[in-house]
PDB file of C-alpha atoms in Angstrom:
ATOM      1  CA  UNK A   1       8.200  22.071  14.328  1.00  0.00           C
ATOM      2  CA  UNK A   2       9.157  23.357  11.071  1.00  0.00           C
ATOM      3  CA  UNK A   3       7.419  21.930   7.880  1.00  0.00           C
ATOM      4  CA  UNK A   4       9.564  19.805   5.750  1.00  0.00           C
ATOM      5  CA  UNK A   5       8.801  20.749   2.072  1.00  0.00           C
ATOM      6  CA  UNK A   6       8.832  19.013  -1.623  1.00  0.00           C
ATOM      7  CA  UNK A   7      10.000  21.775  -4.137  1.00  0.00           C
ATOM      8  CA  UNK A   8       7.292  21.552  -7.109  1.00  0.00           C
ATOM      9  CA  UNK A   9       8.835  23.236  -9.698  1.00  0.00           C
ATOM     10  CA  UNK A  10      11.570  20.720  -9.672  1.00  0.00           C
ATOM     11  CA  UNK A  11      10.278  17.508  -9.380  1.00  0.00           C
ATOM     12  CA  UNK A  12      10.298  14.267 -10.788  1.00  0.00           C
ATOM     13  CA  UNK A  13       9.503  10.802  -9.731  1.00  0.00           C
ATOM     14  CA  UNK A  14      12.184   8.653  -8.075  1.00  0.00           C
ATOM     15  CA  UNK A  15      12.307   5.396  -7.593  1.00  0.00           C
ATOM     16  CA  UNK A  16       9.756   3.639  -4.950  1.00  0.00           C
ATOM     17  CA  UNK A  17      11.446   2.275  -1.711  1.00  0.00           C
ATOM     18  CA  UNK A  18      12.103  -1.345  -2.381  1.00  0.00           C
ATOM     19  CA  UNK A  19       9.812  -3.835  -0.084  1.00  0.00           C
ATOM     20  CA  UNK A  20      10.133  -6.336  -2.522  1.00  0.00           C
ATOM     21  CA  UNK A  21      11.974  -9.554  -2.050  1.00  0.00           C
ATOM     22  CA  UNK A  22      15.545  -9.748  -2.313  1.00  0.00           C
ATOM     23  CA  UNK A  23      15.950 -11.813  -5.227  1.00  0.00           C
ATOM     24  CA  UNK A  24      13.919  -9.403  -7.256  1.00  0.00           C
ATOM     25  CA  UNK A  25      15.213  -5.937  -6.329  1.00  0.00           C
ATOM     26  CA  UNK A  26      16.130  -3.977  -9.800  1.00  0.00           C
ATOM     27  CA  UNK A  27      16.901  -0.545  -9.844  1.00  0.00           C
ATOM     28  CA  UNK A  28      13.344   1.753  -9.787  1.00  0.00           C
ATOM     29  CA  UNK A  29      11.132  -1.354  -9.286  1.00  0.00           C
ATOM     30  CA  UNK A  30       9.576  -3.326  -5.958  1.00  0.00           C
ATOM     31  CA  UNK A  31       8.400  -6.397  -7.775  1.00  0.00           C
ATOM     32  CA  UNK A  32       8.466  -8.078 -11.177  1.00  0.00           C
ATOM     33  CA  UNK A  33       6.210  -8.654 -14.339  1.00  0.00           C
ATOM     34  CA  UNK A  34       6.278  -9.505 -18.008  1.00  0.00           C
ATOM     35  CA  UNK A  35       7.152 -13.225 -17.596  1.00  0.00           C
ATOM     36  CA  UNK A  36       6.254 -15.746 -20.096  1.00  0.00           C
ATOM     37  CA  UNK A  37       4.726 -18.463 -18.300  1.00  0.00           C
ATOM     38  CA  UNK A  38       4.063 -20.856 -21.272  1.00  0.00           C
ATOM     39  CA  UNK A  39       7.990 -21.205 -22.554  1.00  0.00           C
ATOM     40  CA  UNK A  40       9.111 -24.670 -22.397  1.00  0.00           C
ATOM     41  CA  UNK A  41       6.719 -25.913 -20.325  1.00  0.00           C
ATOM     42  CA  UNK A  42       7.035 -23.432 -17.756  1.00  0.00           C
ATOM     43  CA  UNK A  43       3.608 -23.162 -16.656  1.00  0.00           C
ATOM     44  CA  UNK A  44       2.949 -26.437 -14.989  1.00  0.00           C
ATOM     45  CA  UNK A  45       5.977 -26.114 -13.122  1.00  0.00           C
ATOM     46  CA  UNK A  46       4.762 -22.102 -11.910  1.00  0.00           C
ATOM     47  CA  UNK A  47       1.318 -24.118 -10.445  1.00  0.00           C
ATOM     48  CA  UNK A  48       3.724 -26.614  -9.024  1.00  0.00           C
ATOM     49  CA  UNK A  49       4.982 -24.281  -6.998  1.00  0.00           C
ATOM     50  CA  UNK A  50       1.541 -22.093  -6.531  1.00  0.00           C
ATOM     51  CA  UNK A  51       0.595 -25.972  -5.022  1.00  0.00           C
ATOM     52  CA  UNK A  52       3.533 -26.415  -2.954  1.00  0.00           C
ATOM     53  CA  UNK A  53       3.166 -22.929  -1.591  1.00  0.00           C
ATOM     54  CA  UNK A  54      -0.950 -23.599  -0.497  1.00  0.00           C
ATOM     55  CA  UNK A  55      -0.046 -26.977   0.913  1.00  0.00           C
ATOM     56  CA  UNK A  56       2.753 -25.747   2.868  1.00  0.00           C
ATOM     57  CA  UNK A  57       2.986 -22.370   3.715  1.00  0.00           C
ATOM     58  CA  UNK A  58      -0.952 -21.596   3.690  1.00  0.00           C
ATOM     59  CA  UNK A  59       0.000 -19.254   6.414  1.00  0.00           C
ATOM     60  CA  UNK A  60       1.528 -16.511   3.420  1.00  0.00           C
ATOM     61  CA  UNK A  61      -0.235 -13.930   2.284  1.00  0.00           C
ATOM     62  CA  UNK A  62      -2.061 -13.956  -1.530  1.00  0.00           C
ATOM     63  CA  UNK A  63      -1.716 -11.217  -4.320  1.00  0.00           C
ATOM     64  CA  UNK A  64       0.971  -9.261  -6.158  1.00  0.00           C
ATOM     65  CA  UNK A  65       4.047 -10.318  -4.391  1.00  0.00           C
ATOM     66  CA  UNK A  66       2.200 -13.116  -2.602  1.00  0.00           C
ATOM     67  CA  UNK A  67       2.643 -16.870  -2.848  1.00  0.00           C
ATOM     68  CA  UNK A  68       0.097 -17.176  -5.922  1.00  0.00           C
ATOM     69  CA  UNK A  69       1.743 -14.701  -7.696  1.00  0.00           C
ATOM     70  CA  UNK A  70       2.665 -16.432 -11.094  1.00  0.00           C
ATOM     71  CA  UNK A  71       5.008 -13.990 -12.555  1.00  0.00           C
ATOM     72  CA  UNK A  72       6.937 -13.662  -9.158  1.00  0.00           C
ATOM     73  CA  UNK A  73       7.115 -17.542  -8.737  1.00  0.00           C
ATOM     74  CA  UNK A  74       8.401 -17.943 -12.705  1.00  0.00           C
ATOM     75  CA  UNK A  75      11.133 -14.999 -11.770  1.00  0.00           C
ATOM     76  CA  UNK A  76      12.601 -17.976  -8.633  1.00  0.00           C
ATOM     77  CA  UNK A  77      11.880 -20.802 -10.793  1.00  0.00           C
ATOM     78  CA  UNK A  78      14.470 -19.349 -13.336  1.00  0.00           C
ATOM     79  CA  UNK A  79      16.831 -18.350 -10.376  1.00  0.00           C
ATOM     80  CA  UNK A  80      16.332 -22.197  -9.008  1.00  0.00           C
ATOM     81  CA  UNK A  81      17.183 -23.446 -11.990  1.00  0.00           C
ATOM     82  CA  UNK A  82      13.399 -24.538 -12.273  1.00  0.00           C
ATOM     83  CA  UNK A  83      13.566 -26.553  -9.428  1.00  0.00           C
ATOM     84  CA  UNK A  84      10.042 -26.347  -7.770  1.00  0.00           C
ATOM     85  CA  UNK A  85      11.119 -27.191  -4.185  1.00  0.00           C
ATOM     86  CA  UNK A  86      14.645 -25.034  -4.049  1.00  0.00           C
ATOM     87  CA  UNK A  87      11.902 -22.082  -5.939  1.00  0.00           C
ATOM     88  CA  UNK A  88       9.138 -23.008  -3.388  1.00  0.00           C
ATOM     89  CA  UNK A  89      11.520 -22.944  -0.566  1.00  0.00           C
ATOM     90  CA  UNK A  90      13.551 -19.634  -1.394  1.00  0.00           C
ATOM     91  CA  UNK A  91      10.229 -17.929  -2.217  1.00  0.00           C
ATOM     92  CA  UNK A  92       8.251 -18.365   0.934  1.00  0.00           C
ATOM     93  CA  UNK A  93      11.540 -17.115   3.080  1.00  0.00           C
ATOM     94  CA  UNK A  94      11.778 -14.007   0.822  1.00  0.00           C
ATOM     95  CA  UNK A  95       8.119 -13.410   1.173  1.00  0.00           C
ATOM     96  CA  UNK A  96       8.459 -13.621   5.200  1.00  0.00           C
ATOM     97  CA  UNK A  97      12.005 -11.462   4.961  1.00  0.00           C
ATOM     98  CA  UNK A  98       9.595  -8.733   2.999  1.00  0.00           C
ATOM     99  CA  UNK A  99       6.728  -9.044   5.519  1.00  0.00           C
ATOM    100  CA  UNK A 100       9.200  -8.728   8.411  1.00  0.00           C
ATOM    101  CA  UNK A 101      10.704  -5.721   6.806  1.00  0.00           C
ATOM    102  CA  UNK A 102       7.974  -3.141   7.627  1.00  0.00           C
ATOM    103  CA  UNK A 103       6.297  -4.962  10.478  1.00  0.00           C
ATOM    104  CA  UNK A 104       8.775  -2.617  13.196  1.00  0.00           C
ATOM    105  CA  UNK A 105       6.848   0.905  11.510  1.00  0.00           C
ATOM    106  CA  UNK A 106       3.584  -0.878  11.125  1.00  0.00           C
ATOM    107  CA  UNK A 107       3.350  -2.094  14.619  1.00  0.00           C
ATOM    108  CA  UNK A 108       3.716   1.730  15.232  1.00  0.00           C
ATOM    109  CA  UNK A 109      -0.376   1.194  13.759  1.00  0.00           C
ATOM    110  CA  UNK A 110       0.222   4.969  11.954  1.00  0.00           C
ATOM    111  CA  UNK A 111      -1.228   3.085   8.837  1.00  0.00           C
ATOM    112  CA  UNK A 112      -3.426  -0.659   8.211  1.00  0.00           C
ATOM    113  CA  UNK A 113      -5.368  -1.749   5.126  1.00  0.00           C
ATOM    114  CA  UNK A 114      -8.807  -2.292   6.811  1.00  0.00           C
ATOM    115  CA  UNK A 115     -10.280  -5.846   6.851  1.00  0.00           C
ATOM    116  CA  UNK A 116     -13.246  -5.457   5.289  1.00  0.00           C
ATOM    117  CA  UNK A 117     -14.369  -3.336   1.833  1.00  0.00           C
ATOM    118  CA  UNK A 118     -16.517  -0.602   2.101  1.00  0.00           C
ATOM    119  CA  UNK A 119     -19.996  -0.182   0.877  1.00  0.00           C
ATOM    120  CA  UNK A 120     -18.480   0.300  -2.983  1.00  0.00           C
ATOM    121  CA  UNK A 121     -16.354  -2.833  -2.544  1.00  0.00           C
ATOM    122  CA  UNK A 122     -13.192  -0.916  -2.602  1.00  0.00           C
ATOM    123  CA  UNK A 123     -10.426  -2.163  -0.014  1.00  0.00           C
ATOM    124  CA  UNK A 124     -10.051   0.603   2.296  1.00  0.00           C
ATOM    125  CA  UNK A 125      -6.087   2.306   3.077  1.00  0.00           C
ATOM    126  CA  UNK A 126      -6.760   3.671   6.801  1.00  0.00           C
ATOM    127  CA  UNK A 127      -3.842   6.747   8.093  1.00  0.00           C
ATOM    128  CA  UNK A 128      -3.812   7.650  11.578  1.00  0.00           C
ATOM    129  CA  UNK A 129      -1.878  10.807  11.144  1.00  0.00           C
ATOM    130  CA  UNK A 130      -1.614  11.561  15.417  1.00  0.00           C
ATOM    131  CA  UNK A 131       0.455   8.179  15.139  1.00  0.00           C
ATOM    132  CA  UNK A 132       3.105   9.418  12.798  1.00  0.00           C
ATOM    133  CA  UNK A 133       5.757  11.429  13.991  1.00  0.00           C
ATOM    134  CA  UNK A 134       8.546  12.672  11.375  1.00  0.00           C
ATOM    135  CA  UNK A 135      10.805  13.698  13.966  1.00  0.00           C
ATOM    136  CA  UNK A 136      10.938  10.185  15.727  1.00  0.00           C
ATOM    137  CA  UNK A 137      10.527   7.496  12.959  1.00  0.00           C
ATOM    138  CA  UNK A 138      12.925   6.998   9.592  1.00  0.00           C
ATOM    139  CA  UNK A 139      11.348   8.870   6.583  1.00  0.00           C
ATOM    140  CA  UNK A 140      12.410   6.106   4.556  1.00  0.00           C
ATOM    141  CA  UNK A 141      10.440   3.367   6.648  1.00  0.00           C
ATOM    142  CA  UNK A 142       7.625   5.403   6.182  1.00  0.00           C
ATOM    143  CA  UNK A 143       8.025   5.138   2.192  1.00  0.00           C
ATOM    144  CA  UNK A 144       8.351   1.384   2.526  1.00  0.00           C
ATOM    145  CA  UNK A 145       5.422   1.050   4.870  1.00  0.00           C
ATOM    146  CA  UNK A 146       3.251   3.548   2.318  1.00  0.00           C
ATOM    147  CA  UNK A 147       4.229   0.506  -0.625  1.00  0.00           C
ATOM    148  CA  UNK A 148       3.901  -2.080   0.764  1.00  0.00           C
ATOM    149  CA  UNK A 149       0.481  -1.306   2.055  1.00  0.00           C
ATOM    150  CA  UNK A 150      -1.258   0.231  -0.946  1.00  0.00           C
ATOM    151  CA  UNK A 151       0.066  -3.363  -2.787  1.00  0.00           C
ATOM    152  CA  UNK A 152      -1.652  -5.221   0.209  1.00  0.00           C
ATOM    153  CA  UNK A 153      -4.656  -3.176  -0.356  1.00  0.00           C
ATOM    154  CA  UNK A 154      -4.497  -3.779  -4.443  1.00  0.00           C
ATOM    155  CA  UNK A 155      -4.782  -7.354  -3.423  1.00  0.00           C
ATOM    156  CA  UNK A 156      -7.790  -7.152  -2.044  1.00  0.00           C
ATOM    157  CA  UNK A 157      -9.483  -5.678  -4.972  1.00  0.00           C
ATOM    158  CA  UNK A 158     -12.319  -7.833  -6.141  1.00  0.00           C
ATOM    159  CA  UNK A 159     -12.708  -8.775  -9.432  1.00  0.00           C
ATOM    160  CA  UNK A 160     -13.908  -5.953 -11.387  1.00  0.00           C
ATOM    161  CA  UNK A 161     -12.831  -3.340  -9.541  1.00  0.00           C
ATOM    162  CA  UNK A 162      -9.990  -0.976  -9.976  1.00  0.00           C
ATOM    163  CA  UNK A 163     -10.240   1.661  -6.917  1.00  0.00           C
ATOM    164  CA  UNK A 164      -9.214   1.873  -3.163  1.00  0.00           C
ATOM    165  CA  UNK A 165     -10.212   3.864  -0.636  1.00  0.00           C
ATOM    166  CA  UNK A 166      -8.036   6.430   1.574  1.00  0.00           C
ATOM    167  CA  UNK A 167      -9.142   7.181   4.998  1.00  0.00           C
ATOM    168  CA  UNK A 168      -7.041   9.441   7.229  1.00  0.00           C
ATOM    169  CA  UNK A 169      -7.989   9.854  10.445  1.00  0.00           C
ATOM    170  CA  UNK A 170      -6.917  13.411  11.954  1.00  0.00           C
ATOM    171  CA  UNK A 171      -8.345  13.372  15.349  1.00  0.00           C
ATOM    172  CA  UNK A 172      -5.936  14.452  17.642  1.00  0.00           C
ATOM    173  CA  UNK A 173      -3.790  15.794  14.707  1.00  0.00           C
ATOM    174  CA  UNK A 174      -0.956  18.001  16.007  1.00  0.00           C
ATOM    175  CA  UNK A 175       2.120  20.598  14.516  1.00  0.00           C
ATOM    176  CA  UNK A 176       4.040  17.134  15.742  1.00  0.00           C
ATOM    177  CA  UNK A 177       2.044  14.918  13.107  1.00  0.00           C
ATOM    178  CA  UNK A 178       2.884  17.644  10.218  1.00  0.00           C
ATOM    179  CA  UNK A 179       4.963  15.913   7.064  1.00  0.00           C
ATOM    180  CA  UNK A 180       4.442  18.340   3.973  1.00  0.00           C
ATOM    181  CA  UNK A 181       6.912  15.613   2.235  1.00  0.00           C
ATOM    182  CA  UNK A 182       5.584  12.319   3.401  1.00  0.00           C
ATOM    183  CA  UNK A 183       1.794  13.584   1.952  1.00  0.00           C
ATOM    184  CA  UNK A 184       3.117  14.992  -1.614  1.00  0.00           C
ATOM    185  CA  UNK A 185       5.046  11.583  -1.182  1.00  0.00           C
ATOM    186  CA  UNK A 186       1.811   9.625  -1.212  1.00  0.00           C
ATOM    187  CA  UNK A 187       0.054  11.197  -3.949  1.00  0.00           C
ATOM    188  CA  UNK A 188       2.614  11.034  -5.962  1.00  0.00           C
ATOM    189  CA  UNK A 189       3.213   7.250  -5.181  1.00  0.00           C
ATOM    190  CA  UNK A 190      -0.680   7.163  -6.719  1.00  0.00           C
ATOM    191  CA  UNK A 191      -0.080   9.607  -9.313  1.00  0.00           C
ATOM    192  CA  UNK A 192       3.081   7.926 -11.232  1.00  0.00           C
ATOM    193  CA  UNK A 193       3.108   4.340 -10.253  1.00  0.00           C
ATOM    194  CA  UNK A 194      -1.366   3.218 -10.033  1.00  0.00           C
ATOM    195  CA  UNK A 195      -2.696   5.909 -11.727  1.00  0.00           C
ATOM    196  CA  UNK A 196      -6.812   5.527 -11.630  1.00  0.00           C
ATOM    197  CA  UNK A 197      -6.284   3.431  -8.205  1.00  0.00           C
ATOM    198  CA  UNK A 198      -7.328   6.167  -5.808  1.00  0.00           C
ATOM    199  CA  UNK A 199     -11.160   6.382  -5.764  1.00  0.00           C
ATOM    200  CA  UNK A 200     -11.428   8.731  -2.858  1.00  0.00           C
ATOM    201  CA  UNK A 201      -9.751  10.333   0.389  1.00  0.00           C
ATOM    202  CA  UNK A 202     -11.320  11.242   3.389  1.00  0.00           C
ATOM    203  CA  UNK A 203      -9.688  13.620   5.625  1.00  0.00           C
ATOM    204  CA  UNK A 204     -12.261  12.973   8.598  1.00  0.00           C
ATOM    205  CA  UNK A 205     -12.128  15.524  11.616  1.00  0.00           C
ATOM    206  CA  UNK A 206      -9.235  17.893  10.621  1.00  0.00           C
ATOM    207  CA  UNK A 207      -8.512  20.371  13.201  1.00  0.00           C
ATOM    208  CA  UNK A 208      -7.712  23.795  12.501  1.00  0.00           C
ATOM    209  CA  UNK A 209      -4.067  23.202  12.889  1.00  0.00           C
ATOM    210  CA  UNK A 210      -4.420  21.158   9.349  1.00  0.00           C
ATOM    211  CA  UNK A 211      -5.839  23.728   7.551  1.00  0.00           C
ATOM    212  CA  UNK A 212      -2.453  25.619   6.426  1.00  0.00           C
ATOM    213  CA  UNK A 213      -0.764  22.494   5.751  1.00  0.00           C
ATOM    214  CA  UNK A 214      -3.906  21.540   2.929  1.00  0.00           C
ATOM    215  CA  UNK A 215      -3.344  24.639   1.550  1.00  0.00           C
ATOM    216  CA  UNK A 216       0.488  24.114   0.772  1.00  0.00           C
ATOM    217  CA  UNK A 217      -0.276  20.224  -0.364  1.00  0.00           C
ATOM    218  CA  UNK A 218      -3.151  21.197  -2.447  1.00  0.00           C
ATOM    219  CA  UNK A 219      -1.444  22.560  -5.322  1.00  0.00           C
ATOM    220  CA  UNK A 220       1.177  19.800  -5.357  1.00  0.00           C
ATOM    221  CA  UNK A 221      -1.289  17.166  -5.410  1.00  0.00           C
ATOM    222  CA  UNK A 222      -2.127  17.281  -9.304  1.00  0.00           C
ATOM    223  CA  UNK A 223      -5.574  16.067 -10.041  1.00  0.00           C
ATOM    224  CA  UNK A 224      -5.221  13.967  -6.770  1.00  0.00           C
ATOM    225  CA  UNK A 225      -6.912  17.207  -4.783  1.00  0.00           C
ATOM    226  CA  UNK A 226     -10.013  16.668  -6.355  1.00  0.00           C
ATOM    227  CA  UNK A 227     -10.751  13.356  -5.193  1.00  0.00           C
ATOM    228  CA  UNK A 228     -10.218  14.520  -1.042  1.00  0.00           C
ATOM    229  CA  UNK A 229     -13.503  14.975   0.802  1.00  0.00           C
ATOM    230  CA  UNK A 230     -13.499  16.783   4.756  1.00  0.00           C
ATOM    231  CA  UNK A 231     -16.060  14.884   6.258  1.00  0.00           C
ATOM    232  CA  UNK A 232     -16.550  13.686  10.265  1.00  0.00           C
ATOM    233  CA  UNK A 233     -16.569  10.480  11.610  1.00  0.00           C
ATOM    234  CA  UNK A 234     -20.802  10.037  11.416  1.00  0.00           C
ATOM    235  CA  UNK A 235     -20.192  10.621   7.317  1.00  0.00           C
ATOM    236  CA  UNK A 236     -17.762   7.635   7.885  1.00  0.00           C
ATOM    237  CA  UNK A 237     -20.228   5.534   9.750  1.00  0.00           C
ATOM    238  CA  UNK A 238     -22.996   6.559   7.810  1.00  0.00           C
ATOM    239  CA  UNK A 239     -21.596   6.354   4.092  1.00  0.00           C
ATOM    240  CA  UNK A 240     -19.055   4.010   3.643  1.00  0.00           C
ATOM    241  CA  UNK A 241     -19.335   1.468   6.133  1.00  0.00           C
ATOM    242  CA  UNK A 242     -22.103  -0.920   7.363  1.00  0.00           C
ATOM    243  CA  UNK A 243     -22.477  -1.530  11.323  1.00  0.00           C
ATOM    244  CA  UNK A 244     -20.145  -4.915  10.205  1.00  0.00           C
ATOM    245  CA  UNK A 245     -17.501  -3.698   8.405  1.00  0.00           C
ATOM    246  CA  UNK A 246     -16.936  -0.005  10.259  1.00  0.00           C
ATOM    247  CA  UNK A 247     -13.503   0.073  11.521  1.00  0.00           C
ATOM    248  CA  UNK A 248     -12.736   0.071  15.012  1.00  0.00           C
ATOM    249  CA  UNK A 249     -10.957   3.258  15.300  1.00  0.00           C
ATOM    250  CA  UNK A 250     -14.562   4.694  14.263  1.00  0.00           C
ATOM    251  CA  UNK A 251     -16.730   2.904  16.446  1.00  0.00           C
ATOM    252  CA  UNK A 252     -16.404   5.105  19.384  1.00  0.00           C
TER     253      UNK A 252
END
């Protein structure tokens, strides 16, 4: 299968794929910011909502983009006319309608954010790159999936802490799995939009096959190529994981 190819002397950031919910799409951008939450009393009706939302929809996910995101919930209380229950109500749909908009690709399980941190309390981004297959599944899902993911792993950051972890796990890796674009894609995603997020990749158990395809991506991934480790599964075990946290894909 022929490589498909980013052409470096020419690029420049485009927009992110929007997973964001409908009422907030704008051109460029997957979510919204730079609300002031203390005009006219705007505030106690944003934890209105943040209440509403815990009592009845405790089920939602929290974070950027979740249901205790303040500057999302001011954005729907100004479309709801600052009605809490229309903003309530419209916000947990839209925040189902975004979930539900990646869930086809992610039940592919190509790509998860790991449940537990890893021993430097960094959330952990986990690729299983035998799992993704260019020629079968829409390049564009893949974008949206690669979002919406590193902001569910950005959630998960504890306080103090600014970095996540990249795992990709190239067992079985094949000319099949090869996506030249989709990787420059994903640094890039780092490099432009959450600069300083990426603490670390591990590329654990490449197979020879890889090898040429690092040495085209390498150059294109800016200071992101310093930061990749080749390492094995035990490193995994042995490093970055207690016997509690380890993902399951690495227990075997």
């Amino acid at each position: 299968m022929a490589l498909r190819f980013c052409n470096p002397l020419h690029y420049s950031p485009t927009p992110l794929p929007s997973v964001s919910y409908e009422s907030t799409r704008r051109p460029g951008r997957f979510s919204v910011r730079s609300s002031n939450l203390n005009h006219n009393g705007s505030r106690k009706l944003v934890l209105e909502v943040k209440e509403r939302l815990e009592k009845d929809y405790d089920y939602l996910p929290v974070g950027r983009n979740g249901r205790d995101d303040e500057d999302m919930i001011f954005w729907f209380l100004k479309d709801r006319k600052f009605s809490v229950e229309d903003a309530a109500s419209k916000l947990a749909k839209a925040i189902v309608s975004s979930t539900d908009s990646v869930k086809s690709i992610a039940e592919t399980g190509k790509a998860y954010v790991h449940d537990f941190l890893d021993v430097n309390d960094r959330p952990v981004l986990i690729v299983v790159a035998s799992k993704h297959l260019p020629a079968v599944h829409d390049p564009v899902e893949n974008e949206k999936l690669c979002v919406f993911l590193i902001e569910k792993a950005l959630s998960k950051l504890p306080e103090g802490r600014e970095e996540i972890l990249g795992i990709f796990d190239l067992r079985g890796f094949g000319t099949e799995n090869a996506d030249l674009k989709f990787l420059t894609f994903l640094f890039d995603v780092f490099y432009y939009y959450y600069p300083k997020r990426l603490g670390q990749v591990l590329f654990v158990e490449a197979p020879f096959v890889f090898k040429p395809i690092w040495q085209l991506a390498k150059p294109l991934l800016k200071s992101y190529a310093s930061l990749v480790r080749f390492c094995n599964v035990e490193n995994v075990r042995r490093e970055y994981f207690t016997e509690e946290t380890l993902p399951p894909n690495f227990r075997d």
